[in-house]
Amino acid sequence: MTYKQRLSMFIIIDSFIVLAAIFVSHVLIGGNLDMVTLPILFTAIVILLSHHSLSFHFKLYKKAWEYASTGELIIILKTAFASISIALLFQLMMLDQVNIRLLTVTGLLHILLIGGSRFCWRIFRDSIMQKDDKKFRTLIIGAGSAGTMVARQLIKNNDTSLKPIAFIDDDRKKHHLDILGVPVIGGTEQIVKAVEQYQIENIVIAIPSLRKKELNTIFQECAKTTAKTQIIPMLEDLMTGKVSVNQFRDVQVEDLLGREPVHLNIDSISQYISEKVVLVTGAGGSIGSEICRQIANFHPKKIIVLGHGENSIYSIETELKMAHGNATMEIIPEIAELQDAKKMMSVMERHQPDVVYHAAAHKHVPLMERNPEEAVKNNVIGTLNAANAASWHGVKTFVMISSDKAVNPTSVMGATKRLAEMIIQHFDETSATKFVAVRFGNVLGSRGSVIPLFKKQIERGGPITVTHPDMVRYFMTIPEASRLVLQAGSLAKGGEIFVLDMGEPVRIVELAKNLIKLSGYTVEEIGIEYSGIRPGEKLFEELLNAEEVHEPQVFPKIYIGKTANLFMNDIEYLIDHYENMDKEQIRALVLSIANKKTEAKPIMSISS
C-alpha cells in the first residue's frame, strides 16, 4: 500500500470514528436517537477538522502501527485532548454555551476508539499475521540492555528467522521476571536444562562487554547442548553504528582464547615506521603478510616484500596495492633466497631499508626433524645472511620473529630458532644496528598450525587427530602477533628478546572440541583420535628460560628476556660442517648448541 492510499484510508476511518464518538456521546447523555441539534453538528465539524489538522501536525498518520508503543499513545492523547479543547473554545465563543458532559464523553470515546483501532492492528499483526512456526526457538544469554535490544529486534522484525523464548542472566534480581514478554529463567548453570525444557534451537550470547574467559565459560555450557551458538557484535561496533544488534555472528576460536588482546602504543610505532623504508622477509607467509598489512597502515615510504615463493609474494603485493592504491608509498616485490648471501647484500644495498622484519623461517616441527639440514640453511644461515646484510648497510632496527619452541628446545626447528636468536644478539653486540627478537607461541590460522588441519579433518567427516590428551600450547591471533612485532621494534634498545604474556596455555584437545562444536557437529559425530607425540615435540611449551627471566614489564603484558650465553664458535662450526654430516649428526649438534650452558671448544677448528 502506498503512502497516499494509506493516508486516505486513515482519514476515512478516523472521520467515521470521530463522528461515531460524538453521536454515541449525544445518545448516552441525551438518550434521544432522533434529534441532532445544530450545535451538535457544528461541534462535530470542529472536532473532526481539529483531529485531522492535529494528526498531520503530530505526524499521527505517518506512524507504523505494527510497531506502536507508548510514544504513539501519547500522540493520540495529545490529539484527542487538543481537539476537545478547541471544540470547547468554539462552543464558548460561538455558541455561548458549553456542553461539558458531551465533550468529556466524546473525548474519552475519541481516545478509546482511535487508540483501540491502532493497537488492535498491532495485536493482529503480532498474533495472526506473524508466522512463528518456521522460526528457530532462541535462548538469549544476557538480560541487560543489549539482550533486551536483541529481544525487541527479534520480536518486531518479521523477516528474522529467530524467536526469543527465554533469557539467561546471572543477576538473581532479574530471575522470574518477564522482559518484553520473555521470561528470565535462571543463570548460566541453567543453559543445558533450558535448552532441553524449551526445545531451544539457537543460543544468542548478548553481552558485548564480555571478557574472553567469561565467554569461554559460557560457551562451554552452550557446547553441552545441540543448539547453534552465536554472539552479537562488539560493543564498539554497535555504538559506532557499523552493525546492528541483530547482526549475529558465529563464535570464533579466537573468541575462546581466554586472553584479552594487548593494546599497543600506536604513536610510538608510527614514529619509527612512518615515511621509512621497511623490508619484510618471508612476506608471503601468514605472519609476514600480516606484518606487511599492519605496516601499510602507518604510511611508510616504501615496503619491500621479500620471499622465495613467487605466488605468495605476488598475492601480498597485489593485496597491498589494492588496499592502498591511493597512498604514496611504494610496494616493491623481491624474489630471493635467504641462503643467497650475495642477493641479500644486493637487496639491502639497493633499497637501504630503515627497518627489517625477519619473518622468514621453516617452522614445521616434524618436517624439520626429517630435514634438519634445511632448518640449518633457512633458520640459521638465512638469519645470518639477513643480519649481516642489514648490519653492513646501516639498517637502524632489525626485528626477528622467534618462537616459544626456542626455549629449552627438543626439536630441530626450536633449536635452529634458538641459534638464530643467538646470532642476532651477537650482531647487536658488534653492530650499530639494533637487533631484537620477538618470541611468542602458536598462531591461530597460520599455515601449518593445528586450526587449518582440524578444519580439513572436520570437512572430511573426521576424526580429528590430536597427538596427546595433555598437549598444551600458547596461542595468539595473527593480527596480535604482527602488532606485537611492530611494537617490539619501537621498544628496541638492542639485544632484547621480547616476550608476550600470553596468559594460560590452551589444551589442544579442548581446542579441537571447541572447533567441532563451532562447525556445527558434536564430538561423537566427528571423533578425536590420539596419534602420539611426534619427534621433537613437547607436551608443554615455555616462553622464557629460567636464565632469561627478567621480571619488570617494559609494556603492558610484554616482557624482556635477559641476554643468555651466545655460542658463536659452535654456530660457525655448524655452518661450516653441516654439509658433511648426516641428519642425525646435524640434529644432535644443533640441539647440543641450543641447550648447553657454557661454550665449548669446537671439535674441529674453523680454519682447518
PDB file of N, CA, C and O in Angstrom, residues 16-38:
ATOM      1  N   PHE A  16     -14.896   8.539  10.419  1.00  0.00           N
ATOM      2  CA  PHE A  16     -16.003   7.710  10.901  1.00  0.00           C
ATOM      3  C   PHE A  16     -15.938   7.551  12.422  1.00  0.00           C
ATOM      4  O   PHE A  16     -16.961   7.658  13.109  1.00  0.00           O
ATOM      5  N   ILE A  17     -14.726   7.338  12.968  1.00  0.00           N
ATOM      6  CA  ILE A  17     -14.561   7.137  14.414  1.00  0.00           C
ATOM      7  C   ILE A  17     -14.944   8.391  15.179  1.00  0.00           C
ATOM      8  O   ILE A  17     -15.678   8.331  16.200  1.00  0.00           O
ATOM      9  N   VAL A  18     -14.491   9.581  14.712  1.00  0.00           N
ATOM     10  CA  VAL A  18     -14.771  10.841  15.417  1.00  0.00           C
ATOM     11  C   VAL A  18     -16.271  11.139  15.406  1.00  0.00           C
ATOM     12  O   VAL A  18     -16.869  11.492  16.444  1.00  0.00           O
ATOM     13  N   LEU A  19     -16.919  10.993  14.241  1.00  0.00           N
ATOM     14  CA  LEU A  19     -18.367  11.244  14.151  1.00  0.00           C
ATOM     15  C   LEU A  19     -19.149  10.239  15.000  1.00  0.00           C
ATOM     16  O   LEU A  19     -20.128  10.598  15.664  1.00  0.00           O
ATOM     17  N   ALA A  20     -18.700   8.984  14.994  1.00  0.00           N
ATOM     18  CA  ALA A  20     -19.365   7.961  15.803  1.00  0.00           C
ATOM     19  C   ALA A  20     -19.233   8.273  17.282  1.00  0.00           C
ATOM     20  O   ALA A  20     -20.183   8.088  18.064  1.00  0.00           O
ATOM     21  N   ALA A  21     -18.056   8.777  17.715  1.00  0.00           N
ATOM     22  CA  ALA A  21     -17.842   9.130  19.118  1.00  0.00           C
ATOM     23  C   ALA A  21     -18.792  10.235  19.553  1.00  0.00           C
ATOM     24  O   ALA A  21     -19.383  10.180  20.649  1.00  0.00           O
ATOM     25  N   ILE A  22     -18.965  11.241  18.670  1.00  0.00           N
ATOM     26  CA  ILE A  22     -19.858  12.353  19.016  1.00  0.00           C
ATOM     27  C   ILE A  22     -21.312  11.870  19.075  1.00  0.00           C
ATOM     28  O   ILE A  22     -22.069  12.204  20.006  1.00  0.00           O
ATOM     29  N   PHE A  23     -21.728  11.083  18.095  1.00  0.00           N
ATOM     30  CA  PHE A  23     -23.100  10.591  18.056  1.00  0.00           C
ATOM     31  C   PHE A  23     -23.399   9.701  19.264  1.00  0.00           C
ATOM     32  O   PHE A  23     -24.444   9.857  19.922  1.00  0.00           O
ATOM     33  N   VAL A  24     -22.501   8.787  19.580  1.00  0.00           N
ATOM     34  CA  VAL A  24     -22.706   7.887  20.723  1.00  0.00           C
ATOM     35  C   VAL A  24     -22.754   8.690  22.022  1.00  0.00           C
ATOM     36  O   VAL A  24     -23.581   8.413  22.914  1.00  0.00           O
ATOM     37  N   SER A  25     -21.889   9.703  22.146  1.00  0.00           N
ATOM     38  CA  SER A  25     -21.888  10.553  23.349  1.00  0.00           C
ATOM     39  C   SER A  25     -23.211  11.276  23.487  1.00  0.00           C
ATOM     40  O   SER A  25     -23.776  11.376  24.597  1.00  0.00           O
ATOM     41  N   HIS A  26     -23.723  11.800  22.365  1.00  0.00           N
ATOM     42  CA  HIS A  26     -25.008  12.520  22.389  1.00  0.00           C
ATOM     43  C   HIS A  26     -26.137  11.598  22.840  1.00  0.00           C
ATOM     44  O   HIS A  26     -26.991  11.979  23.652  1.00  0.00           O
ATOM     45  N   VAL A  27     -26.109  10.355  22.339  1.00  0.00           N
ATOM     46  CA  VAL A  27     -27.151   9.395  22.705  1.00  0.00           C
ATOM     47  C   VAL A  27     -27.046   9.019  24.175  1.00  0.00           C
ATOM     48  O   VAL A  27     -28.046   8.938  24.894  1.00  0.00           O
ATOM     49  N   LEU A  28     -25.792   8.789  24.644  1.00  0.00           N
ATOM     50  CA  LEU A  28     -25.602   8.388  26.036  1.00  0.00           C
ATOM     51  C   LEU A  28     -26.043   9.477  26.998  1.00  0.00           C
ATOM     52  O   LEU A  28     -26.583   9.195  28.077  1.00  0.00           O
ATOM     53  N   ILE A  29     -25.828  10.728  26.611  1.00  0.00           N
ATOM     54  CA  ILE A  29     -26.140  11.829  27.517  1.00  0.00           C
ATOM     55  C   ILE A  29     -27.609  12.237  27.395  1.00  0.00           C
ATOM     56  O   ILE A  29     -28.317  12.390  28.383  1.00  0.00           O
ATOM     57  N   GLY A  30     -28.105  12.385  26.130  1.00  0.00           N
ATOM     58  CA  GLY A  30     -29.474  12.862  25.927  1.00  0.00           C
ATOM     59  C   GLY A  30     -30.498  11.758  25.866  1.00  0.00           C
ATOM     60  O   GLY A  30     -31.694  11.989  26.094  1.00  0.00           O
ATOM     61  N   GLY A  31     -30.057  10.558  25.543  1.00  0.00           N
ATOM     62  CA  GLY A  31     -30.984   9.429  25.455  1.00  0.00           C
ATOM     63  C   GLY A  31     -31.937   9.528  24.281  1.00  0.00           C
ATOM     64  O   GLY A  31     -32.975   8.858  24.251  1.00  0.00           O
ATOM     65  N   ASN A  32     -31.639  10.379  23.302  1.00  0.00           N
ATOM     66  CA  ASN A  32     -32.527  10.590  22.164  1.00  0.00           C
ATOM     67  C   ASN A  32     -31.800  10.214  20.876  1.00  0.00           C
ATOM     68  O   ASN A  32     -30.795  10.834  20.527  1.00  0.00           O
ATOM     69  N   LEU A  33     -32.343   9.291  20.139  1.00  0.00           N
ATOM     70  CA  LEU A  33     -31.681   8.825  18.922  1.00  0.00           C
ATOM     71  C   LEU A  33     -32.021   9.681  17.710  1.00  0.00           C
ATOM     72  O   LEU A  33     -31.332   9.632  16.700  1.00  0.00           O
ATOM     73  N   ASP A  34     -33.117  10.455  17.782  1.00  0.00           N
ATOM     74  CA  ASP A  34     -33.602  11.148  16.580  1.00  0.00           C
ATOM     75  C   ASP A  34     -33.066  12.567  16.440  1.00  0.00           C
ATOM     76  O   ASP A  34     -32.757  13.006  15.337  1.00  0.00           O
ATOM     77  N   MET A  35     -32.974  13.278  17.526  1.00  0.00           N
ATOM     78  CA  MET A  35     -32.704  14.709  17.439  1.00  0.00           C
ATOM     79  C   MET A  35     -31.206  14.999  17.444  1.00  0.00           C
ATOM     80  O   MET A  35     -30.502  14.686  18.387  1.00  0.00           O
ATOM     81  N   VAL A  36     -30.719  15.600  16.339  1.00  0.00           N
ATOM     82  CA  VAL A  36     -29.344  16.093  16.252  1.00  0.00           C
ATOM     83  C   VAL A  36     -29.432  17.593  16.063  1.00  0.00           C
ATOM     84  O   VAL A  36     -29.880  18.091  15.015  1.00  0.00           O
ATOM     85  N   THR A  37     -29.044  18.362  17.067  1.00  0.00           N
ATOM     86  CA  THR A  37     -29.170  19.809  17.038  1.00  0.00           C
ATOM     87  C   THR A  37     -28.051  20.438  16.232  1.00  0.00           C
ATOM     88  O   THR A  37     -27.021  19.826  15.936  1.00  0.00           O
ATOM     89  N   LEU A  38     -28.260  21.704  15.882  1.00  0.00           N
ATOM     90  CA  LEU A  38     -27.258  22.448  15.120  1.00  0.00           C
ATOM     91  C   LEU A  38     -25.962  22.617  15.907  1.00  0.00           C
ATOM     92  O   LEU A  38     -24.864  22.466  15.341  1.00  0.00           O
TER      93      LEU A  38
END
